[in-house]
Amino acid sequence: MNIKTSKELGDWKLFTLINNQNMEVSILNFGGIITRIIVPDKHGKLENVVIGYRDIKDYQSNSNYFGALIGRVAGRIANSTFNLNDATYTLAANEGAHHLHGGKNGFHQVVWKAEPFETDDTVGLTLTHTSQDKEDGYPGKLDMTVTYTLNNNNQLTVDYQAIATENTVFTMTNHSYFNLSGNLKSMVHQHHVTIPSNHVVELNEQLIPTGKKMNVLNTPFDFRTGRYLMEGFKSNHPQNKVARNGYDHYFIFDQTKKAEVIVQEEASGRRLTINTNQPGMVMYTSNMLDEGLPLNEGSSKRYLGVCFETQASPASLEHDGFPSILLEKHQPYTKQTIFTFDTI
């Protein structure tokens, strides 16, 4: 196992974690961005399974959030305001009237302090950052640590830890776009996904939660026994139409079952299993991905990747009964998501 480091752009550094199976995970200290994940297919061929820019400089804007850490709040905050402890906080609007993924200066734009590490059976990278009180409008100073750990079982673990000086709102995620075909050989229509979720959060035309939970039964949102993503792309269901012919929805995990998402791509034989202690996940199928961007293996296009954004729900700021994003002062935030790669 080893770690390679290279200086890429100014104070940006790229760290590549390599295990004994030749799996590689490349991470920038800028935005905590995962730029590549190299894993074998069923024939042992090593290929990249995430979307990344060809030119490292293109991550400076990264309006699609390729591979980035997202925060302070992943997702959309309606009208860029929220109430907490009888006070109203106003955030920067960066998607119409709304606040998306921590705003224009969110964690995806931060140069994190990075420390690589190695143990007998893991290699990893620890990222730390302090977000100041009222930064981007959020209350409380927030100290954060994100740790990426790769082991010899082809598991990439992402640990999120934080502590705030005031009551605040907070839910982080990673925004990698996965494509298990390898080197972007095909789009994600034939990705077969299983999600233990009975309800999704209904969205309005601006992709803001309506406050309703939609039962997935007899809809293209029922992934409990697995289905192909293309079913949602071709669907006439109003919620698929709202998401521009695909998925951009928060799936609330069934708390009576293990929070385990399984993604398979038959042609390559690759399988991705996602385990988390988060209460749910946004699945986004790149329905609104900018086209023609120069990527490591070609140009961007709709449906080229699928994001699995494990997190709590910003809908809880306006509506009761949704997984809360409240973080009380001095209470540790400890969340974990594990991405395991193998073959069918």
Coordinates of C-alpha atoms in Angstrom, one line a residue:
M1 CA 0.0 0.0 0.0
N2 CA 1.3 3.5 -0.7
I3 CA 0.4 7.1 -1.2
K4 CA 1.5 9.3 -4.1
T5 CA 1.5 13.1 -3.7
S6 CA 1.9 15.7 -6.5
K7 CA 1.6 19.4 -6.6
E8 CA -1.0 20.4 -9.1
L9 CA -1.9 24.1 -9.0
G10 CA -0.6 26.6 -6.5
D11 CA -1.3 25.2 -3.1
W12 CA -3.4 22.4 -4.4
K13 CA -2.0 18.9 -3.8
L14 CA -3.3 15.6 -5.3
F15 CA -3.0 12.5 -3.1
T16 CA -3.4 9.1 -4.6
L17 CA -4.2 6.2 -2.3
I18 CA -3.2 2.8 -3.6
N19 CA -4.0 -0.6 -1.9
N20 CA -2.5 -4.0 -2.5
Q21 CA -5.2 -4.9 -5.0
N22 CA -4.1 -1.9 -7.2
M23 CA -7.3 0.0 -6.4
E24 CA -6.5 3.7 -6.5
V25 CA -8.4 6.7 -5.1
S26 CA -7.1 10.2 -6.1
I27 CA -8.2 13.2 -3.9
L28 CA -7.4 16.9 -4.1
N29 CA -7.0 18.9 -1.0
F30 CA -9.0 21.6 -2.9
G31 CA -12.7 20.7 -2.1
G32 CA -11.7 17.3 -0.8
I33 CA -12.5 16.3 -4.4
I34 CA -12.3 12.7 -5.5
T35 CA -10.8 13.0 -9.0
R36 CA -10.5 9.3 -9.9
I37 CA -11.4 5.8 -8.5
I38 CA -9.6 3.0 -10.3
V39 CA -11.1 -0.5 -9.7
P40 CA -11.1 -3.8 -11.6
D41 CA -13.9 -5.2 -13.7
K42 CA -14.9 -8.8 -13.8
H43 CA -11.9 -9.6 -16.1
G44 CA -9.5 -7.7 -13.7
K45 CA -9.2 -4.7 -16.0
L46 CA -8.5 -1.5 -14.0
E47 CA -10.6 1.5 -15.1
N48 CA -11.9 4.8 -13.6
V49 CA -15.4 4.7 -12.2
V50 CA -16.1 8.4 -11.4
I51 CA -16.4 11.5 -13.5
G52 CA -13.5 13.9 -13.3
Y53 CA -12.1 16.8 -15.3
R54 CA -9.2 16.3 -17.7
D55 CA -7.7 19.6 -16.7
I56 CA -7.2 20.1 -13.0
K57 CA -7.8 23.8 -13.3
D58 CA -11.4 23.2 -14.2
Y59 CA -12.2 22.3 -10.6
Q60 CA -11.8 25.9 -9.7
S61 CA -15.4 26.5 -10.8
N62 CA -16.8 23.0 -10.7
S63 CA -20.5 24.0 -11.0
N64 CA -21.4 20.3 -11.3
Y65 CA -19.6 19.6 -7.9
F66 CA -17.7 16.6 -9.4
G67 CA -16.3 14.5 -6.6
A68 CA -16.5 17.3 -4.0
L69 CA -17.2 17.6 -0.3
I70 CA -20.5 19.5 0.1
G71 CA -21.4 21.7 3.1
R72 CA -22.3 23.2 5.4
V73 CA -25.6 21.9 4.1
A74 CA -25.9 19.4 1.2
G75 CA -29.0 20.1 -0.9
R76 CA -31.3 23.0 -1.3
I77 CA -32.4 25.5 1.4
A78 CA -35.6 27.1 0.1
N79 CA -35.4 30.9 -0.4
S80 CA -31.9 30.8 1.2
T81 CA -33.4 31.4 4.7
F82 CA -34.1 29.3 7.8
N83 CA -35.2 29.9 11.4
L84 CA -33.3 28.6 14.3
N85 CA -33.8 29.5 18.0
D86 CA -36.2 32.3 17.1
A87 CA -33.7 33.9 14.8
T88 CA -33.8 34.1 11.0
Y89 CA -30.6 33.4 9.1
T90 CA -30.2 34.5 5.5
L91 CA -27.7 32.6 3.2
A92 CA -26.3 33.5 -0.2
A93 CA -28.6 32.5 -3.1
N94 CA -26.8 30.6 -5.8
E95 CA -29.6 28.7 -7.6
G96 CA -32.3 31.2 -8.3
A97 CA -33.7 32.3 -5.0
H98 CA -32.4 29.2 -3.3
H99 CA -29.2 28.1 -1.5
L100 CA -27.6 25.0 -3.0
H101 CA -24.8 22.8 -1.6
G102 CA -23.4 25.3 0.9
G103 CA -23.5 28.3 -1.5
K104 CA -21.0 29.7 -4.0
N105 CA -18.2 29.5 -1.3
G106 CA -19.1 26.1 0.1
F107 CA -16.7 23.4 1.2
H108 CA -16.2 22.4 -2.5
Q109 CA -14.2 25.7 -2.8
V110 CA -12.0 25.3 0.3
V111 CA -8.3 24.3 0.4
W112 CA -8.4 21.8 3.2
K113 CA -5.4 21.0 5.4
A114 CA -4.4 17.5 4.4
E115 CA -2.4 14.8 6.2
P116 CA -1.9 11.4 4.6
F117 CA -1.5 8.4 6.8
E118 CA -0.7 4.7 6.5
T119 CA -1.3 1.7 8.7
D120 CA -0.6 -2.0 8.3
D121 CA -3.7 -2.5 6.2
T122 CA -5.0 0.9 5.2
V123 CA -3.9 4.1 3.5
G124 CA -5.8 7.4 3.9
L125 CA -6.0 11.1 4.0
T126 CA -7.3 13.3 6.8
L127 CA -8.7 16.7 5.8
T128 CA -9.4 19.5 8.3
H129 CA -11.0 22.9 8.1
T130 CA -12.6 25.5 10.3
S131 CA -15.6 27.4 9.1
Q132 CA -16.0 30.7 11.0
D133 CA -19.2 32.0 12.8
K134 CA -21.6 33.6 10.2
E135 CA -19.5 32.4 7.3
D136 CA -21.9 32.4 4.3
G137 CA -24.6 33.3 6.9
Y138 CA -24.4 30.1 9.0
P139 CA -24.3 30.5 12.8
G140 CA -21.5 29.1 14.9
K141 CA -17.8 28.3 14.3
L142 CA -17.5 24.8 13.0
D143 CA -14.4 22.6 13.2
M144 CA -14.5 19.7 10.7
T145 CA -12.5 16.6 9.9
V146 CA -13.1 14.4 6.9
T147 CA -11.1 11.2 6.7
Y148 CA -10.8 9.1 3.5
T149 CA -9.5 5.5 4.3
L150 CA -8.8 2.8 1.7
N151 CA -8.3 -0.8 2.8
N152 CA -7.3 -4.0 1.0
N153 CA -10.9 -5.1 0.6
N154 CA -11.4 -2.4 -1.9
Q155 CA -13.4 -0.4 0.6
L156 CA -13.3 3.4 0.7
T157 CA -14.6 4.8 4.0
V158 CA -15.5 8.4 4.4
D159 CA -15.8 9.6 8.0
Y160 CA -17.2 13.0 8.7
Q161 CA -16.7 14.7 12.1
A162 CA -17.6 18.2 13.3
I163 CA -18.3 20.2 16.3
A164 CA -19.9 23.7 16.5
T165 CA -19.7 26.5 19.0
E166 CA -23.4 27.4 18.5
N167 CA -26.6 25.6 17.6
T168 CA -26.5 25.4 13.8
V169 CA -27.6 23.4 10.8
F170 CA -25.2 20.9 9.1
T171 CA -25.2 17.9 6.9
M172 CA -22.2 16.9 4.7
T173 CA -21.8 14.6 1.8
N174 CA -19.6 13.7 -1.1
H175 CA -20.8 14.5 -4.6
S176 CA -19.0 11.8 -6.7
Y177 CA -20.6 10.8 -10.0
F178 CA -20.3 7.1 -10.4
N179 CA -20.2 5.2 -13.7
L180 CA -19.4 1.5 -13.2
S181 CA -19.0 0.8 -17.0
G182 CA -15.4 2.0 -16.6
N183 CA -13.7 5.0 -18.3
L184 CA -17.2 6.4 -19.2
K185 CA -17.7 3.7 -21.9
S186 CA -21.5 4.1 -21.6
M187 CA -24.1 6.1 -19.7
V188 CA -25.8 4.9 -16.6
H189 CA -29.1 3.6 -18.1
Q190 CA -28.1 0.0 -17.4
H191 CA -27.0 0.6 -13.8
H192 CA -29.2 -1.6 -11.6
V193 CA -29.8 0.0 -8.2
T194 CA -31.3 -1.3 -5.0
I195 CA -32.3 1.1 -2.2
P196 CA -34.1 0.2 1.1
S197 CA -36.6 3.1 1.0
N198 CA -40.4 3.2 1.3
H199 CA -40.7 6.9 0.8
V200 CA -39.1 9.7 -1.2
V201 CA -39.4 13.4 -0.6
E202 CA -41.7 15.0 -3.2
L203 CA -40.3 18.0 -5.0
N204 CA -41.9 21.1 -6.7
E205 CA -40.9 22.5 -10.1
Q206 CA -37.9 24.2 -8.5
L207 CA -36.7 21.0 -6.9
I208 CA -37.7 22.3 -3.4
P209 CA -39.5 19.8 -1.1
T210 CA -43.2 20.2 -0.9
G211 CA -43.4 18.7 2.6
K212 CA -45.0 15.5 1.4
K213 CA -43.4 12.0 1.5
M214 CA -44.3 10.0 -1.5
N215 CA -44.9 6.2 -1.1
V216 CA -42.7 4.5 -3.7
L217 CA -45.2 1.6 -4.2
N218 CA -46.1 1.1 -7.9
T219 CA -43.8 4.0 -9.0
P220 CA -40.4 4.2 -10.7
F221 CA -39.1 5.2 -7.3
D222 CA -39.5 1.8 -5.8
F223 CA -35.9 0.4 -5.7
R224 CA -36.5 -2.0 -2.8
T225 CA -36.0 -5.0 -5.0
G226 CA -33.9 -3.2 -7.5
R227 CA -34.5 -1.6 -10.9
Y228 CA -32.6 0.0 -13.8
L229 CA -32.1 3.7 -13.8
M230 CA -33.3 4.0 -17.4
E231 CA -36.8 3.2 -16.2
G232 CA -36.9 6.7 -14.5
F233 CA -35.3 8.4 -17.5
K234 CA -38.2 7.1 -19.8
S235 CA -40.9 7.5 -17.2
N236 CA -43.9 9.9 -17.4
H237 CA -44.3 10.0 -13.6
P238 CA -44.7 13.6 -12.6
Q239 CA -41.7 13.4 -10.1
N240 CA -39.4 12.1 -12.8
K241 CA -40.5 14.9 -15.1
V242 CA -39.9 17.5 -12.3
A243 CA -36.3 16.2 -12.1
R244 CA -35.9 16.8 -15.8
N245 CA -36.5 13.1 -16.7
G246 CA -34.6 11.3 -14.1
Y247 CA -33.9 11.3 -10.4
D248 CA -32.8 14.1 -8.0
H249 CA -34.7 12.9 -4.9
Y250 CA -34.1 12.2 -1.3
F251 CA -34.8 8.6 -0.4
I252 CA -35.6 8.1 3.3
F253 CA -34.1 4.8 4.4
D254 CA -36.4 2.2 6.0
Q255 CA -35.1 2.2 9.6
T256 CA -36.1 -1.4 10.0
K257 CA -33.5 -2.5 7.4
K258 CA -29.8 -2.1 6.9
A259 CA -28.9 1.2 5.2
E260 CA -27.3 -0.5 2.2
V261 CA -27.5 0.6 -1.4
I262 CA -26.3 -1.8 -4.1
V263 CA -25.3 -0.7 -7.6
Q264 CA -24.5 -3.2 -10.4
E265 CA -23.4 -2.8 -14.0
E266 CA -23.7 -6.1 -15.9
A267 CA -21.4 -5.5 -18.8
S268 CA -18.4 -4.7 -16.6
G269 CA -19.5 -6.9 -13.8
R270 CA -18.7 -4.2 -11.3
R271 CA -20.7 -3.8 -8.1
L272 CA -20.7 -0.9 -5.7
T273 CA -22.2 -1.4 -2.2
I274 CA -22.8 1.7 -0.1
N275 CA -23.3 1.5 3.7
T276 CA -24.0 4.5 5.9
N277 CA -25.3 5.7 9.2
Q278 CA -27.0 8.6 7.5
P279 CA -30.9 8.5 7.5
G280 CA -31.2 8.8 3.8
M281 CA -29.7 9.7 0.5
V282 CA -30.2 11.9 -2.6
M283 CA -29.8 10.0 -5.8
Y284 CA -29.0 12.3 -8.7
T285 CA -28.7 10.8 -12.2
S286 CA -27.0 13.8 -13.8
N287 CA -30.2 14.9 -15.6
M288 CA -29.0 18.5 -15.7
L289 CA -25.3 17.8 -16.3
D290 CA -23.6 20.4 -18.5
E291 CA -22.7 18.9 -21.8
G292 CA -19.4 19.1 -23.6
L293 CA -17.1 19.5 -20.6
P294 CA -13.6 18.0 -21.2
L295 CA -13.3 15.0 -18.9
N296 CA -10.6 12.4 -18.3
E297 CA -12.3 10.0 -20.7
G298 CA -14.3 12.1 -23.2
S299 CA -16.9 14.8 -22.9
S300 CA -19.7 15.3 -20.4
K301 CA -23.3 14.5 -21.3
R302 CA -26.6 13.9 -19.5
Y303 CA -26.9 10.6 -17.6
L304 CA -23.2 10.0 -17.6
G305 CA -23.0 9.5 -13.9
V306 CA -25.1 8.8 -10.8
C307 CA -24.5 10.4 -7.4
F308 CA -25.4 8.8 -4.1
E309 CA -25.4 11.7 -1.6
T310 CA -25.8 10.2 1.8
Q311 CA -27.1 12.9 4.2
A312 CA -29.9 14.2 6.3
S313 CA -32.7 16.4 4.7
P314 CA -32.8 20.2 4.4
A315 CA -36.6 19.7 4.1
S316 CA -36.5 19.4 7.9
L317 CA -35.9 23.2 8.1
E318 CA -39.5 23.8 6.9
H319 CA -41.4 20.6 7.4
D320 CA -41.9 18.2 10.3
G321 CA -41.1 14.5 10.0
F322 CA -37.9 14.7 7.9
P323 CA -34.4 13.6 9.0
S324 CA -33.1 16.6 11.0
I325 CA -30.0 18.7 10.1
L326 CA -29.9 20.5 13.4
L327 CA -26.4 20.3 15.1
E328 CA -26.5 21.3 18.7
K329 CA -23.5 23.2 20.0
H330 CA -20.6 21.1 21.4
Q331 CA -22.4 17.9 20.3
P332 CA -20.1 15.8 18.0
Y333 CA -21.3 15.2 14.5
T334 CA -20.1 11.7 13.5
K335 CA -21.2 10.2 10.2
Q336 CA -19.8 7.5 8.0
T337 CA -20.3 6.2 4.5
I338 CA -18.5 3.2 3.1
F339 CA -18.1 2.5 -0.6
T340 CA -17.2 -1.2 -1.3
F341 CA -16.2 -2.2 -4.8
D342 CA -16.3 -5.8 -6.0
T343 CA -17.6 -7.8 -9.0
I344 CA -20.8 -9.8 -9.5

